[in-house]
């Protein structure tokens, strides 16, 4: 998500203001310490002009590693 | 003051309220427990906190009913369950009323009154849960 945000040239603060949350929330999502709701995920995607897939997709970890 | 729109903070706020509520309930229970030991059951019930505690418990019980109905794994027929509950309720109120009327110092009017009160008190939650189940059934049908 951080990459997507930097690509559209937004700071955490600017992105936070754009979607109506606090900067701390953006920071926690980027660190993976907060699990946002789907609604917030969509808002973030609209703000950075990307799809959910591009911003949030993580490959399922291989259990037999 | 600006309204909090950040979902994380709203959630955090709810969690904080839960902690405060737990502490408050423990405090109320502590005070009531102290009253129970020092003044007995009657003394405890004179304390207005007793009313607060009972009302909160009833509200919480009603609110958790809507969670229970959603949590029910197998689909239940609301009408059937309502009829079963109603029969059980009528049985219990009749038995209690019957025994009250035959207790020394009580007459048949007391028995009918107590049975009636018990029936009405039981009918309200039964009807409430019936409505919740019916609402859920309608939602399931729409899907």
GROMACS .gro file of C-alpha atoms in nm:
model
  208
    1UNK     CA    1   0.000   0.000   0.000
    2UNK     CA    2   0.290   0.231   0.078
    3UNK     CA    3   0.419   0.191  -0.280
    4UNK     CA    4   0.078   0.276  -0.424
    5UNK     CA    5   0.057   0.585  -0.204
    6UNK     CA    6   0.406   0.706  -0.300
    7UNK     CA    7   0.328   0.646  -0.668
    8UNK     CA    8   0.045   0.899  -0.659
    9UNK     CA    9   0.265   1.134  -0.458
   10UNK     CA   10   0.063   1.149  -0.139
   11UNK     CA   11   0.192   1.167   0.217
   12UNK     CA   12   0.025   0.963   0.489
   13UNK     CA   13  -0.137   1.283   0.615
   14UNK     CA   14  -0.275   1.380   0.272
   15UNK     CA   15  -0.414   1.033   0.206
   16UNK     CA   16  -0.567   1.025   0.553
   17UNK     CA   17  -0.739   1.360   0.499
   18UNK     CA   18  -0.864   1.253   0.158
   19UNK     CA   19  -1.046   0.950   0.294
   20UNK     CA   20  -1.142   1.095   0.632
   21UNK     CA   21  -0.932   0.892   0.873
   22UNK     CA   22  -0.634   0.978   1.095
   23UNK     CA   23  -0.271   0.955   0.986
   24UNK     CA   24  -0.206   0.696   1.255
   25UNK     CA   25  -0.459   0.461   1.096
   26UNK     CA   26  -0.285   0.485   0.757
   27UNK     CA   27   0.048   0.422   0.928
   28UNK     CA   28  -0.086   0.115   1.111
   29UNK     CA   29  -0.237  -0.029   0.792
   30UNK     CA   30   0.096   0.014   0.611
   31UNK     CA   31   0.274  -0.161   0.895
   32UNK     CA   32   0.015  -0.439   0.888
   33UNK     CA   33  -0.088  -0.373   1.246
   34UNK     CA   34  -0.448  -0.277   1.173
   35UNK     CA   35  -0.695  -0.476   0.970
   36UNK     CA   36  -0.912  -0.222   0.783
   37UNK     CA   37  -1.272  -0.288   0.682
   38UNK     CA   38  -1.347  -0.352   0.318
   39UNK     CA   39  -1.510  -0.009   0.296
   40UNK     CA   40  -1.190   0.163   0.407
   41UNK     CA   41  -0.984  -0.055   0.172
   42UNK     CA   42  -1.204   0.055  -0.118
   43UNK     CA   43  -1.174   0.421  -0.017
   44UNK     CA   44  -0.795   0.387  -0.014
   45UNK     CA   45  -0.801   0.220  -0.357
   46UNK     CA   46  -1.015   0.499  -0.503
   47UNK     CA   47  -0.776   0.756  -0.357
   48UNK     CA   48  -0.467   0.597  -0.513
   49UNK     CA   49  -0.642   0.497  -0.839
   50UNK     CA   50  -0.565   0.129  -0.804
   51UNK     CA   51  -0.768  -0.189  -0.764
   52UNK     CA   52  -0.803  -0.383  -0.439
   53UNK     CA   53  -0.599  -0.659  -0.596
   54UNK     CA   54  -0.304  -0.433  -0.670
   55UNK     CA   55  -0.295  -0.264  -0.331
   56UNK     CA   56  -0.387  -0.537  -0.086
   57UNK     CA   57  -0.333  -0.875  -0.245
   58UNK     CA   58  -0.093  -1.104  -0.059
   59UNK     CA   59  -0.018  -1.455  -0.186
   60UNK     CA   60  -0.138  -1.726   0.050
   61UNK     CA   61   0.156  -1.857   0.249
   62UNK     CA   62   0.259  -2.208   0.164
   63UNK     CA   63   0.175  -2.427   0.462
   64UNK     CA   64   0.432  -2.693   0.372
   65UNK     CA   65   0.730  -2.458   0.371
   66UNK     CA   66  -1.626   1.901   1.854
   67UNK     CA   67  -1.566   1.710   1.533
   68UNK     CA   68  -1.734   1.373   1.493
   69UNK     CA   69  -1.492   1.080   1.479
   70UNK     CA   70  -1.514   0.915   1.138
   71UNK     CA   71  -1.202   0.700   1.162
   72UNK     CA   72  -1.325   0.341   1.192
   73UNK     CA   73  -1.020   0.234   1.391
   74UNK     CA   74  -1.085   0.502   1.652
   75UNK     CA   75  -1.458   0.425   1.663
   76UNK     CA   76  -1.371   0.061   1.732
   77UNK     CA   77  -1.112   0.159   1.990
   78UNK     CA   78  -1.370   0.384   2.155
   79UNK     CA   79  -1.616   0.095   2.179
   80UNK     CA   80  -1.347  -0.123   2.336
   81UNK     CA   81  -1.275   0.151   2.589
   82UNK     CA   82  -1.644   0.179   2.672
   83UNK     CA   83  -1.649  -0.198   2.727
   84UNK     CA   84  -1.364  -0.171   2.977
   85UNK     CA   85  -1.541   0.117   3.156
   86UNK     CA   86  -1.865  -0.082   3.163
   87UNK     CA   87  -1.689  -0.384   3.312
   88UNK     CA   88  -1.534  -0.174   3.586
   89UNK     CA   89  -1.866  -0.002   3.654
   90UNK     CA   90  -2.047  -0.336   3.678
   91UNK     CA   91  -1.782  -0.473   3.912
   92UNK     CA   92  -1.818  -0.160   4.125
   93UNK     CA   93  -2.197  -0.194   4.139
   94UNK     CA   94  -2.165  -0.564   4.228
   95UNK     CA   95  -1.912  -0.475   4.498
   96UNK     CA   96  -2.142  -0.215   4.655
   97UNK     CA   97  -2.444  -0.447   4.632
   98UNK     CA   98  -2.240  -0.734   4.777
   99UNK     CA   99  -2.133  -0.513   5.067
  100UNK     CA  100  -2.496  -0.413   5.126
  101UNK     CA  101  -2.600  -0.778   5.113
  102UNK     CA  102  -2.349  -0.870   5.383
  103UNK     CA  103  -2.412  -0.572   5.611
  104UNK     CA  104  -2.785  -0.503   5.560
  105UNK     CA  105  -2.920  -0.831   5.422
  106UNK     CA  106  -3.125  -0.895   5.107
  107UNK     CA  107  -3.390  -0.632   5.185
  108UNK     CA  108  -3.128  -0.369   5.260
  109UNK     CA  109  -2.953  -0.445   4.933
  110UNK     CA  110  -3.275  -0.411   4.734
  111UNK     CA  111  -3.346  -0.071   4.884
  112UNK     CA  112  -3.030   0.058   4.720
  113UNK     CA  113  -3.118   0.231   4.387
  114UNK     CA  114  -2.811   0.065   4.238
  115UNK     CA  115  -3.003  -0.264   4.254
  116UNK     CA  116  -3.258  -0.123   4.008
  117UNK     CA  117  -2.979   0.003   3.781
  118UNK     CA  118  -2.816  -0.339   3.790
  119UNK     CA  119  -3.139  -0.526   3.714
  120UNK     CA  120  -3.237  -0.292   3.427
  121UNK     CA  121  -2.891  -0.321   3.272
  122UNK     CA  122  -2.904  -0.700   3.300
  123UNK     CA  123  -3.247  -0.715   3.135
  124UNK     CA  124  -3.141  -0.484   2.851
  125UNK     CA  125  -2.825  -0.684   2.795
  126UNK     CA  126  -3.027  -1.008   2.791
  127UNK     CA  127  -3.268  -0.868   2.530
  128UNK     CA  128  -2.981  -0.740   2.315
  129UNK     CA  129  -2.804  -1.073   2.326
  130UNK     CA  130  -3.122  -1.245   2.204
  131UNK     CA  131  -3.072  -1.093   1.860
  132UNK     CA  132  -2.718  -1.234   1.860
  133UNK     CA  133  -2.841  -1.577   1.968
  134UNK     CA  134  -3.099  -1.596   1.688
  135UNK     CA  135  -2.831  -1.518   1.430
  136UNK     CA  136  -2.600  -1.769   1.592
  137UNK     CA  137  -2.850  -2.056   1.567
  138UNK     CA  138  -2.693  -2.307   1.331
  139UNK     CA  139  -2.997  -2.500   1.214
  140UNK     CA  140  -3.292  -2.323   1.067
  141UNK     CA  141  -3.584  -2.322   1.305
  142UNK     CA  142  -3.948  -2.270   1.230
  143UNK     CA  143  -4.044  -1.956   1.427
  144UNK     CA  144  -4.412  -2.050   1.454
  145UNK     CA  145  -4.335  -2.399   1.583
  146UNK     CA  146  -4.084  -2.272   1.839
  147UNK     CA  147  -4.326  -2.001   1.947
  148UNK     CA  148  -4.603  -2.257   2.006
  149UNK     CA  149  -4.367  -2.483   2.207
  150UNK     CA  150  -4.248  -2.189   2.420
  151UNK     CA  151  -4.607  -2.077   2.472
  152UNK     CA  152  -4.718  -2.425   2.588
  153UNK     CA  153  -4.421  -2.454   2.826
  154UNK     CA  154  -4.488  -2.104   2.958
  155UNK     CA  155  -4.858  -2.176   3.017
  156UNK     CA  156  -4.765  -2.500   3.195
  157UNK     CA  157  -4.512  -2.330   3.423
  158UNK     CA  158  -4.743  -2.038   3.509
  159UNK     CA  159  -5.033  -2.275   3.578
  160UNK     CA  160  -4.823  -2.501   3.802
  161UNK     CA  161  -4.675  -2.206   3.996
  162UNK     CA  162  -5.019  -2.043   4.024
  163UNK     CA  163  -5.166  -2.373   4.138
  164UNK     CA  164  -4.908  -2.424   4.411
  165UNK     CA  165  -4.933  -2.062   4.528
  166UNK     CA  166  -5.312  -2.091   4.573
  167UNK     CA  167  -5.264  -2.397   4.791
  168UNK     CA  168  -4.988  -2.248   5.006
  169UNK     CA  169  -5.090  -2.143   5.357
  170UNK     CA  170  -5.173  -1.773   5.381
  171UNK     CA  171  -5.246  -1.738   5.008
  172UNK     CA  172  -5.581  -1.774   4.834
  173UNK     CA  173  -5.685  -1.850   4.479
  174UNK     CA  174  -5.671  -1.481   4.373
  175UNK     CA  175  -5.300  -1.466   4.469
  176UNK     CA  176  -5.239  -1.781   4.268
  177UNK     CA  177  -5.410  -1.638   3.959
  178UNK     CA  178  -5.228  -1.305   3.999
  179UNK     CA  179  -4.883  -1.462   4.035
  180UNK     CA  180  -4.950  -1.707   3.751
  181UNK     CA  181  -5.071  -1.419   3.533
  182UNK     CA  182  -4.767  -1.202   3.611
  183UNK     CA  183  -4.536  -1.493   3.536
  184UNK     CA  184  -4.717  -1.557   3.207
  185UNK     CA  185  -4.695  -1.194   3.094
  186UNK     CA  186  -4.329  -1.168   3.199
  187UNK     CA  187  -4.249  -1.480   3.000
  188UNK     CA  188  -4.466  -1.384   2.704
  189UNK     CA  189  -4.275  -1.063   2.628
  190UNK     CA  190  -3.932  -1.224   2.562
  191UNK     CA  191  -4.099  -1.520   2.386
  192UNK     CA  192  -4.279  -1.285   2.152
  193UNK     CA  193  -3.965  -1.076   2.103
  194UNK     CA  194  -3.757  -1.378   2.002
  195UNK     CA  195  -4.039  -1.496   1.775
  196UNK     CA  196  -4.027  -1.162   1.594
  197UNK     CA  197  -3.648  -1.180   1.563
  198UNK     CA  198  -3.664  -1.531   1.417
  199UNK     CA  199  -3.941  -1.431   1.179
  200UNK     CA  200  -3.741  -1.131   1.062
  201UNK     CA  201  -3.441  -1.352   1.002
  202UNK     CA  202  -3.652  -1.606   0.816
  203UNK     CA  203  -3.784  -1.330   0.588
  204UNK     CA  204  -3.428  -1.213   0.523
  205UNK     CA  205  -3.323  -1.568   0.437
  206UNK     CA  206  -3.614  -1.596   0.193
  207UNK     CA  207  -3.513  -1.274   0.019
  208UNK     CA  208  -3.169  -1.421  -0.045
   0.00000   0.00000   0.00000
